[in-house]
Amino acid sequence: MVPAEVAGVLFTADPMSGRRDHVVIEAAAGLGEAVVAGGTTPERWIIDAPTHGVLTRPERALLAPDQLDSLVDLGMRAARTFGIPQDIEWAVHDARCWLLQSRPITSLFPIPSATAPGLRVYLPVMLFAQGIAEPMTPAGNSFFRAMVSGWFRFWISGQRPREIDDPPHFLPIVAHRLFLDATAVLQRPRLATRLVANFSLKDPTGSEALRTWLSQNSDPLPRPSGRTLPLGAIILIPSLLLDVMASLAAPARARRRLIAVADKAIARLDEHASGLSSPQAQLHFVERVLPAATCDMLLRQLAAAYGEWLIRIVIQRSVRRWLGSSQGFEPVVRWLP
């Protein structure tokens, strides 16, 4: 219905990278059916949405700079109107830009609502911690979110959790997966390097993607503020070092002690749960008490876990010295015991 000289599609978020601050415009001469149907190779621009700066451009340009600006404005107005990134068909006739159709971009992975300005980085908690990429049930997400919340609050405040309060904003659940806003860690190069290395043990592909992303996008991250070591870590480290040494000196004794402590904790939880009669009390136990108890048990096992980690480092370095590479050791580390 519009006798277009130029037509094409516009995405208010990059459908390939998922970046919401990029606008992608594809254009071809004539009507837009060939672009929509994939029958031609269109000219392609990637534009920074806040500044309208052109990041990539084709060798020859069917669109003038003012037409690019007009299309970006139309696209962003449509995205604001519908409250979600849009896939838009457009046309140019008599130097005027027309919006023909707008619909949501269905291929984008959802992102959480930003709680702070600037670029934010979210990592999947269960993939990083356990190598689990699949979505979880609502009950599973609720439990692990509460437990991870208690873990972080201990490291920040130094207080062992007795009951879990409402989870913090930096642990959102998106697409049935628990995520962590890791921006504060990735702001610091040494911590970022260590996190990427640890991630490689669970998901080498994801680790490499994160390493590549950091090499290209570390500058826009907000600058770090405050101390690197939180209060909880400062309080815990001296006693943790002593416990690690004791665990390495007598591993069998440390194992027996941890099993005994776990058995007592489970017995207390069982006694507590058996006395709950109302659904409200039972729900409170599952949502607040049980995750806190699990988190406390994990904290008690830290010395043994770090002792094993030190042994692993020694073995890995020995294998590298003997064989010239530790690549054969990595599958052993990732294998289930």
XYZ file of N, CA and C in Angstrom, residues 240-255 258 298-311:
93
model
N 38.948 -20.135 59.091
C 38.852 -21.062 57.971
C 40.215 -21.656 57.637
N 41.266 -20.848 57.686
C 42.610 -21.353 57.403
C 43.011 -22.425 58.410
N 42.706 -22.195 59.676
C 43.024 -23.199 60.699
C 42.246 -24.490 60.454
N 40.972 -24.363 60.092
C 40.154 -25.554 59.840
C 40.636 -26.310 58.602
N 41.092 -25.584 57.588
C 41.625 -26.238 56.392
C 42.868 -27.049 56.744
N 43.758 -26.468 57.551
C 44.969 -27.181 57.962
C 44.615 -28.430 58.763
N 43.624 -28.307 59.658
C 43.206 -29.467 60.451
C 42.587 -30.540 59.564
N 41.818 -30.113 58.553
C 41.192 -31.066 57.645
C 42.236 -31.812 56.823
N 43.275 -31.117 56.386
C 44.340 -31.761 55.616
C 45.185 -32.681 56.493
N 45.362 -32.286 57.755
C 46.184 -33.100 58.658
C 45.483 -34.396 59.044
N 44.154 -34.350 59.211
C 43.407 -35.548 59.627
C 42.096 -35.610 58.847
N 42.145 -35.968 57.562
C 40.927 -35.947 56.731
C 39.846 -36.906 57.210
N 40.225 -38.079 57.705
C 39.214 -39.038 58.168
C 38.460 -38.490 59.369
N 39.192 -37.864 60.299
C 38.544 -37.278 61.471
C 37.615 -36.141 61.046
N 38.069 -35.299 60.105
C 37.233 -34.191 59.634
C 35.954 -34.720 58.984
N 36.074 -35.799 58.235
C 34.897 -36.383 57.591
C 33.911 -36.908 58.628
N 32.109 -33.944 60.293
C 31.106 -33.313 59.437
C 29.854 -34.175 59.312
N 26.482 -25.948 54.553
C 27.497 -25.720 53.529
C 28.663 -24.908 54.078
N 28.355 -23.916 54.901
C 29.416 -23.103 55.493
C 30.308 -23.948 56.399
N 29.732 -24.896 57.100
C 30.520 -25.763 57.981
C 31.422 -26.714 57.180
N 31.082 -26.950 55.927
C 31.876 -27.849 55.093
C 32.938 -27.123 54.268
N 33.041 -25.809 54.447
C 33.968 -25.040 53.620
C 35.410 -25.500 53.781
N 35.828 -25.761 55.021
C 37.227 -26.132 55.252
C 37.589 -27.399 54.483
N 36.722 -28.408 54.544
C 36.989 -29.643 53.810
C 36.993 -29.397 52.303
N 36.068 -28.551 51.830
C 35.997 -28.269 50.393
C 37.247 -27.537 49.915
N 37.700 -26.541 50.686
C 38.900 -25.810 50.287
C 40.152 -26.667 50.424
N 40.150 -27.587 51.393
C 41.260 -28.521 51.491
C 41.370 -29.374 50.235
N 40.225 -29.871 49.759
C 40.210 -30.647 48.511
C 40.657 -29.793 47.339
N 40.268 -28.519 47.345
C 40.648 -27.605 46.268
C 42.161 -27.411 46.231
N 42.788 -27.283 47.396
C 44.245 -27.142 47.442
C 44.935 -28.401 46.923
N 44.417 -29.563 47.310
C 44.984 -30.820 46.809
C 44.850 -30.890 45.288
